[in-house]
């Protein structure tokens, strides 16, 4: 009678190693992800009289010159309410598209002749279907061809690390990789150049660093708001 040859059994050591390897893989997947290492900048902007400056844009750029990766630019809004641009200062990253909704019950004619972005939105109400692309860093001054006092600013940043001060002149830029940076400040009434405000800053890998900037402000030469005849829905 012929007997069927048996296949050799797998070594027990090999099976044990495979089981341990699988268990370790499951344990690694179950462990919580390590928190991201990043630091914050607590910035304060004041004028020469020591008063807080609102609507100042604080920008930080790595000292190496590369702007670094950030959230991909999306879509922002520059509203028109009560015959004013809202917000007065809108900081965005280069590559951002901006919508210009008109929430007044009259029509506006928005335009800019700034080198960073020249465009025109003829008389309209509601929200234009296509946003405007701001792809070049710089300052864009907005105006309305109907209401002379309407002035607004879009600050287009080359860096993803920027923010605007509140009424207390303060703002926090969070989530920056630790390292050496250059901090700059811009304001619509800034006396002198933005580059003159540059200061080096070392951001810790964890925790926060304080940065104080004093700037001079020029007089506010905005046109005085005046009543406009309500003819033709303007």
PDB file of C-alpha atoms in Angstrom:
ATOM      1  CA  UNK A   1       0.000   0.000   0.000  1.00  0.00           C
ATOM      2  CA  UNK A   2       1.407   3.365  -1.021  1.00  0.00           C
ATOM      3  CA  UNK A   3       1.523   6.143   1.503  1.00  0.00           C
ATOM      4  CA  UNK A   4       1.115   9.827   0.548  1.00  0.00           C
ATOM      5  CA  UNK A   5       4.146  11.895   1.360  1.00  0.00           C
ATOM      6  CA  UNK A   6       3.483  14.637   3.891  1.00  0.00           C
ATOM      7  CA  UNK A   7       4.610  18.214   3.245  1.00  0.00           C
ATOM      8  CA  UNK A   8       6.965  19.515   5.876  1.00  0.00           C
ATOM      9  CA  UNK A   9       5.230  21.717   8.457  1.00  0.00           C
ATOM     10  CA  UNK A  10       6.134  25.401   8.532  1.00  0.00           C
ATOM     11  CA  UNK A  11       8.661  26.144  11.216  1.00  0.00           C
ATOM     12  CA  UNK A  12       7.018  27.309  14.426  1.00  0.00           C
ATOM     13  CA  UNK A  13       9.566  30.106  14.788  1.00  0.00           C
ATOM     14  CA  UNK A  14       8.553  31.577  11.420  1.00  0.00           C
ATOM     15  CA  UNK A  15       4.868  31.514  12.342  1.00  0.00           C
ATOM     16  CA  UNK A  16       5.584  33.209  15.665  1.00  0.00           C
ATOM     17  CA  UNK A  17       7.587  35.992  14.012  1.00  0.00           C
ATOM     18  CA  UNK A  18       4.804  36.615  11.511  1.00  0.00           C
ATOM     19  CA  UNK A  19       2.220  36.820  14.298  1.00  0.00           C
ATOM     20  CA  UNK A  20       4.354  39.266  16.311  1.00  0.00           C
ATOM     21  CA  UNK A  21       4.967  41.404  13.232  1.00  0.00           C
ATOM     22  CA  UNK A  22       1.252  41.643  12.537  1.00  0.00           C
ATOM     23  CA  UNK A  23       0.528  42.552  16.167  1.00  0.00           C
ATOM     24  CA  UNK A  24       3.140  45.336  16.116  1.00  0.00           C
ATOM     25  CA  UNK A  25       1.661  46.752  12.913  1.00  0.00           C
ATOM     26  CA  UNK A  26      -1.772  46.899  14.545  1.00  0.00           C
ATOM     27  CA  UNK A  27      -0.335  48.609  17.623  1.00  0.00           C
ATOM     28  CA  UNK A  28       1.381  51.263  15.463  1.00  0.00           C
ATOM     29  CA  UNK A  29      -1.879  52.000  13.647  1.00  0.00           C
ATOM     30  CA  UNK A  30      -3.692  52.309  16.966  1.00  0.00           C
ATOM     31  CA  UNK A  31      -1.246  54.863  18.401  1.00  0.00           C
ATOM     32  CA  UNK A  32      -2.360  58.519  18.162  1.00  0.00           C
ATOM     33  CA  UNK A  33      -0.503  60.662  15.660  1.00  0.00           C
ATOM     34  CA  UNK A  34       2.261  62.794  17.121  1.00  0.00           C
ATOM     35  CA  UNK A  35       1.257  66.454  17.439  1.00  0.00           C
ATOM     36  CA  UNK A  36       2.671  68.791  14.810  1.00  0.00           C
ATOM     37  CA  UNK A  37       5.630  70.850  15.996  1.00  0.00           C
ATOM     38  CA  UNK A  38       4.970  74.542  15.440  1.00  0.00           C
ATOM     39  CA  UNK A  39       5.331  77.909  17.112  1.00  0.00           C
ATOM     40  CA  UNK A  40       3.304  81.123  17.294  1.00  0.00           C
ATOM     41  CA  UNK A  41       4.049  84.807  16.820  1.00  0.00           C
ATOM     42  CA  UNK A  42       2.164  87.271  19.026  1.00  0.00           C
ATOM     43  CA  UNK A  43       2.500  90.562  17.156  1.00  0.00           C
ATOM     44  CA  UNK A  44       1.611  94.049  18.379  1.00  0.00           C
ATOM     45  CA  UNK A  45       1.554  97.167  16.191  1.00  0.00           C
ATOM     46  CA  UNK A  46       1.443 100.675  17.688  1.00  0.00           C
ATOM     47  CA  UNK A  47       1.893 104.184  16.359  1.00  0.00           C
ATOM     48  CA  UNK A  48       4.496 106.645  17.616  1.00  0.00           C
ATOM     49  CA  UNK A  49       2.120 107.843  20.313  1.00  0.00           C
ATOM     50  CA  UNK A  50       1.850 104.313  21.668  1.00  0.00           C
ATOM     51  CA  UNK A  51      -1.703 103.829  20.423  1.00  0.00           C
ATOM     52  CA  UNK A  52      -2.733 100.452  18.928  1.00  0.00           C
ATOM     53  CA  UNK A  53      -3.014 100.338  15.142  1.00  0.00           C
ATOM     54  CA  UNK A  54      -5.916  98.411  13.623  1.00  0.00           C
ATOM     55  CA  UNK A  55      -5.968  97.047  10.053  1.00  0.00           C
ATOM     56  CA  UNK A  56      -2.199  96.550   9.943  1.00  0.00           C
ATOM     57  CA  UNK A  57      -1.099  93.500   7.950  1.00  0.00           C
ATOM     58  CA  UNK A  58       1.675  91.482   9.613  1.00  0.00           C
ATOM     59  CA  UNK A  59       3.621  89.207   7.244  1.00  0.00           C
ATOM     60  CA  UNK A  60       6.388  86.749   8.081  1.00  0.00           C
ATOM     61  CA  UNK A  61       8.698  85.086   5.563  1.00  0.00           C
ATOM     62  CA  UNK A  62      11.371  82.441   6.285  1.00  0.00           C
ATOM     63  CA  UNK A  63      14.834  83.980   6.272  1.00  0.00           C
ATOM     64  CA  UNK A  64      15.871  81.593   3.505  1.00  0.00           C
ATOM     65  CA  UNK A  65      13.538  83.465   1.181  1.00  0.00           C
ATOM     66  CA  UNK A  66      11.153  80.617   0.361  1.00  0.00           C
ATOM     67  CA  UNK A  67       7.612  81.434   1.347  1.00  0.00           C
ATOM     68  CA  UNK A  68       6.929  77.874   2.475  1.00  0.00           C
ATOM     69  CA  UNK A  69       3.870  75.712   1.979  1.00  0.00           C
ATOM     70  CA  UNK A  70       0.524  76.761   3.346  1.00  0.00           C
ATOM     71  CA  UNK A  71      -3.154  76.242   2.756  1.00  0.00           C
ATOM     72  CA  UNK A  72      -3.879  76.469  -0.982  1.00  0.00           C
ATOM     73  CA  UNK A  73      -5.400  79.854  -1.825  1.00  0.00           C
ATOM     74  CA  UNK A  74      -9.159  79.745  -2.059  1.00  0.00           C
ATOM     75  CA  UNK A  75     -11.885  82.355  -2.530  1.00  0.00           C
ATOM     76  CA  UNK A  76     -12.252  85.487  -0.388  1.00  0.00           C
ATOM     77  CA  UNK A  77     -14.885  88.235  -0.341  1.00  0.00           C
ATOM     78  CA  UNK A  78     -14.684  92.024  -0.464  1.00  0.00           C
ATOM     79  CA  UNK A  79     -18.190  93.187   0.365  1.00  0.00           C
ATOM     80  CA  UNK A  80     -19.911  96.493  -0.339  1.00  0.00           C
ATOM     81  CA  UNK A  81     -22.225  97.587   2.457  1.00  0.00           C
ATOM     82  CA  UNK A  82     -23.631 100.993   3.349  1.00  0.00           C
ATOM     83  CA  UNK A  83     -21.570 102.446   0.491  1.00  0.00           C
ATOM     84  CA  UNK A  84     -18.290 101.224   1.968  1.00  0.00           C
ATOM     85  CA  UNK A  85     -15.839  98.414   1.175  1.00  0.00           C
ATOM     86  CA  UNK A  86     -15.978  95.785   3.915  1.00  0.00           C
ATOM     87  CA  UNK A  87     -13.422  94.923   5.098  1.00  0.00           C
ATOM     88  CA  UNK A  88     -11.451  98.135   4.687  1.00  0.00           C
ATOM     89  CA  UNK A  89      -8.266  96.016   4.431  1.00  0.00           C
ATOM     90  CA  UNK A  90      -8.398  92.465   3.063  1.00  0.00           C
ATOM     91  CA  UNK A  91      -5.150  90.449   3.212  1.00  0.00           C
ATOM     92  CA  UNK A  92      -4.961  87.438   0.872  1.00  0.00           C
ATOM     93  CA  UNK A  93      -2.289  85.103  -0.433  1.00  0.00           C
ATOM     94  CA  UNK A  94      -1.188  85.388  -4.048  1.00  0.00           C
ATOM     95  CA  UNK A  95      -3.364  83.079  -6.133  1.00  0.00           C
ATOM     96  CA  UNK A  96      -6.557  83.907  -4.228  1.00  0.00           C
ATOM     97  CA  UNK A  97      -9.761  84.665  -6.113  1.00  0.00           C
ATOM     98  CA  UNK A  98     -11.907  87.429  -4.634  1.00  0.00           C
ATOM     99  CA  UNK A  99     -15.654  87.915  -5.016  1.00  0.00           C
ATOM    100  CA  UNK A 100     -17.112  91.424  -4.816  1.00  0.00           C
ATOM    101  CA  UNK A 101     -20.705  91.056  -3.603  1.00  0.00           C
ATOM    102  CA  UNK A 102     -22.802  94.225  -3.545  1.00  0.00           C
ATOM    103  CA  UNK A 103     -25.186  94.114  -0.601  1.00  0.00           C
ATOM    104  CA  UNK A 104     -26.425  97.673  -1.061  1.00  0.00           C
ATOM    105  CA  UNK A 105     -29.721  98.474  -2.732  1.00  0.00           C
ATOM    106  CA  UNK A 106     -27.873 100.628  -5.259  1.00  0.00           C
ATOM    107  CA  UNK A 107     -25.305  99.760  -7.906  1.00  0.00           C
ATOM    108  CA  UNK A 108     -21.533 100.134  -7.565  1.00  0.00           C
ATOM    109  CA  UNK A 109     -18.730 100.358 -10.116  1.00  0.00           C
ATOM    110  CA  UNK A 110     -15.593  98.754  -8.644  1.00  0.00           C
ATOM    111  CA  UNK A 111     -12.167  99.328 -10.165  1.00  0.00           C
ATOM    112  CA  UNK A 112      -8.426  99.364  -9.488  1.00  0.00           C
ATOM    113  CA  UNK A 113      -5.530 100.879 -11.419  1.00  0.00           C
ATOM    114  CA  UNK A 114      -2.875  99.365  -9.118  1.00  0.00           C
ATOM    115  CA  UNK A 115       0.123  97.652 -10.783  1.00  0.00           C
ATOM    116  CA  UNK A 116      -0.476  94.524  -8.678  1.00  0.00           C
ATOM    117  CA  UNK A 117      -3.952  94.165 -10.222  1.00  0.00           C
ATOM    118  CA  UNK A 118      -5.821  96.317 -12.717  1.00  0.00           C
ATOM    119  CA  UNK A 119      -9.471  95.423 -13.218  1.00  0.00           C
ATOM    120  CA  UNK A 120     -12.948  96.895 -13.528  1.00  0.00           C
ATOM    121  CA  UNK A 121     -16.414  95.690 -12.579  1.00  0.00           C
ATOM    122  CA  UNK A 122     -18.906  98.030 -14.335  1.00  0.00           C
ATOM    123  CA  UNK A 123     -22.096  99.105 -12.593  1.00  0.00           C
ATOM    124  CA  UNK A 124     -23.745  96.086 -11.015  1.00  0.00           C
ATOM    125  CA  UNK A 125     -25.816  94.840  -8.127  1.00  0.00           C
ATOM    126  CA  UNK A 126     -25.753  91.449  -6.438  1.00  0.00           C
ATOM    127  CA  UNK A 127     -22.664  89.251  -6.833  1.00  0.00           C
ATOM    128  CA  UNK A 128     -20.656  88.930 -10.070  1.00  0.00           C
ATOM    129  CA  UNK A 129     -20.542  85.340 -11.259  1.00  0.00           C
ATOM    130  CA  UNK A 130     -16.761  85.299 -11.713  1.00  0.00           C
ATOM    131  CA  UNK A 131     -14.294  86.174  -8.928  1.00  0.00           C
ATOM    132  CA  UNK A 132     -11.200  88.250  -9.665  1.00  0.00           C
ATOM    133  CA  UNK A 133      -7.836  86.465  -9.501  1.00  0.00           C
ATOM    134  CA  UNK A 134      -5.117  88.233  -7.482  1.00  0.00           C
ATOM    135  CA  UNK A 135      -1.955  86.438  -8.565  1.00  0.00           C
ATOM    136  CA  UNK A 136       0.716  89.123  -8.087  1.00  0.00           C
ATOM    137  CA  UNK A 137       2.000  90.212  -4.647  1.00  0.00           C
ATOM    138  CA  UNK A 138       1.469  93.855  -3.818  1.00  0.00           C
ATOM    139  CA  UNK A 139      -1.112  96.365  -2.650  1.00  0.00           C
ATOM    140  CA  UNK A 140      -4.322  96.830  -4.638  1.00  0.00           C
ATOM    141  CA  UNK A 141      -6.288 100.034  -4.020  1.00  0.00           C
ATOM    142  CA  UNK A 142     -10.020  99.713  -4.654  1.00  0.00           C
ATOM    143  CA  UNK A 143     -12.369 102.499  -5.656  1.00  0.00           C
ATOM    144  CA  UNK A 144     -15.941 103.046  -6.770  1.00  0.00           C
ATOM    145  CA  UNK A 145     -16.571 105.162  -9.844  1.00  0.00           C
ATOM    146  CA  UNK A 146     -19.848 106.397  -8.343  1.00  0.00           C
ATOM    147  CA  UNK A 147     -18.930 107.061  -4.702  1.00  0.00           C
ATOM    148  CA  UNK A 148     -15.606 108.880  -4.356  1.00  0.00           C
ATOM    149  CA  UNK A 149     -15.202 108.204  -0.635  1.00  0.00           C
ATOM    150  CA  UNK A 150     -15.335 104.432  -1.135  1.00  0.00           C
ATOM    151  CA  UNK A 151     -11.751 103.219  -0.781  1.00  0.00           C
ATOM    152  CA  UNK A 152     -10.554  99.750   0.150  1.00  0.00           C
ATOM    153  CA  UNK A 153      -7.305  97.805   0.077  1.00  0.00           C
ATOM    154  CA  UNK A 154      -6.392  94.240  -0.822  1.00  0.00           C
ATOM    155  CA  UNK A 155      -2.935  93.238   0.380  1.00  0.00           C
ATOM    156  CA  UNK A 156      -1.668  90.327  -1.729  1.00  0.00           C
ATOM    157  CA  UNK A 157       1.003  88.418   0.197  1.00  0.00           C
ATOM    158  CA  UNK A 158       3.729  86.243  -1.296  1.00  0.00           C
ATOM    159  CA  UNK A 159       3.800  84.319   2.001  1.00  0.00           C
ATOM    160  CA  UNK A 160       1.063  82.107   3.453  1.00  0.00           C
ATOM    161  CA  UNK A 161       1.926  83.465   6.913  1.00  0.00           C
ATOM    162  CA  UNK A 162       0.038  86.725   7.435  1.00  0.00           C
ATOM    163  CA  UNK A 163      -2.756  88.242   9.505  1.00  0.00           C
ATOM    164  CA  UNK A 164      -4.444  91.576  10.239  1.00  0.00           C
ATOM    165  CA  UNK A 165      -4.456  93.392  13.568  1.00  0.00           C
ATOM    166  CA  UNK A 166      -7.660  94.106  15.436  1.00  0.00           C
ATOM    167  CA  UNK A 167      -8.703  97.250  17.284  1.00  0.00           C
ATOM    168  CA  UNK A 168      -6.185  96.431  20.032  1.00  0.00           C
ATOM    169  CA  UNK A 169      -3.324  96.395  17.501  1.00  0.00           C
ATOM    170  CA  UNK A 170      -2.651  92.718  18.190  1.00  0.00           C
ATOM    171  CA  UNK A 171      -2.715  89.534  16.144  1.00  0.00           C
ATOM    172  CA  UNK A 172      -1.394  85.981  16.496  1.00  0.00           C
ATOM    173  CA  UNK A 173       0.136  84.022  13.643  1.00  0.00           C
ATOM    174  CA  UNK A 174       0.005  80.373  14.599  1.00  0.00           C
ATOM    175  CA  UNK A 175       1.338  77.080  13.336  1.00  0.00           C
ATOM    176  CA  UNK A 176       4.702  78.254  12.000  1.00  0.00           C
ATOM    177  CA  UNK A 177       7.562  75.745  11.723  1.00  0.00           C
ATOM    178  CA  UNK A 178      10.355  76.718  14.088  1.00  0.00           C
ATOM    179  CA  UNK A 179      13.167  78.733  12.520  1.00  0.00           C
ATOM    180  CA  UNK A 180      14.358  82.183  11.531  1.00  0.00           C
ATOM    181  CA  UNK A 181      11.916  84.574   9.890  1.00  0.00           C
ATOM    182  CA  UNK A 182      11.632  88.168   8.744  1.00  0.00           C
ATOM    183  CA  UNK A 183       8.567  90.057   9.959  1.00  0.00           C
ATOM    184  CA  UNK A 184       7.103  93.028   8.050  1.00  0.00           C
ATOM    185  CA  UNK A 185       4.174  95.349   8.663  1.00  0.00           C
ATOM    186  CA  UNK A 186       2.000  97.214   6.159  1.00  0.00           C
ATOM    187  CA  UNK A 187      -0.828  99.695   6.696  1.00  0.00           C
ATOM    188  CA  UNK A 188      -2.755 101.975   4.288  1.00  0.00           C
ATOM    189  CA  UNK A 189      -1.340 105.022   6.076  1.00  0.00           C
ATOM    190  CA  UNK A 190       2.142 103.621   6.670  1.00  0.00           C
ATOM    191  CA  UNK A 191       4.796 106.332   6.715  1.00  0.00           C
ATOM    192  CA  UNK A 192       7.750 105.058   4.718  1.00  0.00           C
ATOM    193  CA  UNK A 193       8.159 101.677   3.068  1.00  0.00           C
ATOM    194  CA  UNK A 194       7.027  98.271   4.203  1.00  0.00           C
ATOM    195  CA  UNK A 195      10.607  97.010   3.875  1.00  0.00           C
ATOM    196  CA  UNK A 196      11.714  99.579   6.460  1.00  0.00           C
ATOM    197  CA  UNK A 197       9.610  97.741   9.065  1.00  0.00           C
ATOM    198  CA  UNK A 198      11.424  94.424   8.531  1.00  0.00           C
ATOM    199  CA  UNK A 199      12.838  92.766  11.632  1.00  0.00           C
ATOM    200  CA  UNK A 200      14.406  89.330  12.183  1.00  0.00           C
ATOM    201  CA  UNK A 201      12.527  86.929  14.401  1.00  0.00           C
ATOM    202  CA  UNK A 202      13.337  83.467  15.727  1.00  0.00           C
ATOM    203  CA  UNK A 203      10.221  81.303  16.053  1.00  0.00           C
ATOM    204  CA  UNK A 204      10.472  78.428  18.552  1.00  0.00           C
ATOM    205  CA  UNK A 205       9.477  74.901  17.603  1.00  0.00           C
ATOM    206  CA  UNK A 206       6.894  75.027  20.397  1.00  0.00           C
ATOM    207  CA  UNK A 207       5.505  77.956  22.312  1.00  0.00           C
ATOM    208  CA  UNK A 208       5.256  81.600  21.257  1.00  0.00           C
ATOM    209  CA  UNK A 209       7.443  84.627  20.654  1.00  0.00           C
ATOM    210  CA  UNK A 210       6.375  88.266  21.016  1.00  0.00           C
ATOM    211  CA  UNK A 211       7.055  90.881  18.342  1.00  0.00           C
ATOM    212  CA  UNK A 212       6.348  94.595  18.767  1.00  0.00           C
ATOM    213  CA  UNK A 213       6.453  97.096  15.902  1.00  0.00           C
ATOM    214  CA  UNK A 214       6.081 100.867  16.026  1.00  0.00           C
ATOM    215  CA  UNK A 215       5.102 102.629  12.800  1.00  0.00           C
ATOM    216  CA  UNK A 216       4.477 106.182  11.739  1.00  0.00           C
ATOM    217  CA  UNK A 217       1.108 107.026  10.186  1.00  0.00           C
ATOM    218  CA  UNK A 218       0.367 109.649   7.560  1.00  0.00           C
ATOM    219  CA  UNK A 219      -2.817 111.774   7.773  1.00  0.00           C
ATOM    220  CA  UNK A 220      -6.015 110.174   6.526  1.00  0.00           C
ATOM    221  CA  UNK A 221      -6.755 111.879   3.205  1.00  0.00           C
ATOM    222  CA  UNK A 222      -9.826 109.852   2.309  1.00  0.00           C
ATOM    223  CA  UNK A 223     -12.557 111.871   0.607  1.00  0.00           C
ATOM    224  CA  UNK A 224     -15.261 113.060   2.932  1.00  0.00           C
ATOM    225  CA  UNK A 225     -18.412 110.989   2.749  1.00  0.00           C
ATOM    226  CA  UNK A 226     -21.253 112.949   1.179  1.00  0.00           C
ATOM    227  CA  UNK A 227     -24.868 112.231   0.269  1.00  0.00           C
ATOM    228  CA  UNK A 228     -25.345 111.093  -3.293  1.00  0.00           C
ATOM    229  CA  UNK A 229     -28.468 111.845  -5.329  1.00  0.00           C
ATOM    230  CA  UNK A 230     -30.460 108.641  -5.617  1.00  0.00           C
ATOM    231  CA  UNK A 231     -31.130 108.845  -9.302  1.00  0.00           C
ATOM    232  CA  UNK A 232     -31.097 105.702 -11.369  1.00  0.00           C
ATOM    233  CA  UNK A 233     -30.446 103.432  -8.386  1.00  0.00           C
ATOM    234  CA  UNK A 234     -26.921 104.799  -7.849  1.00  0.00           C
TER     235      UNK A 234
END
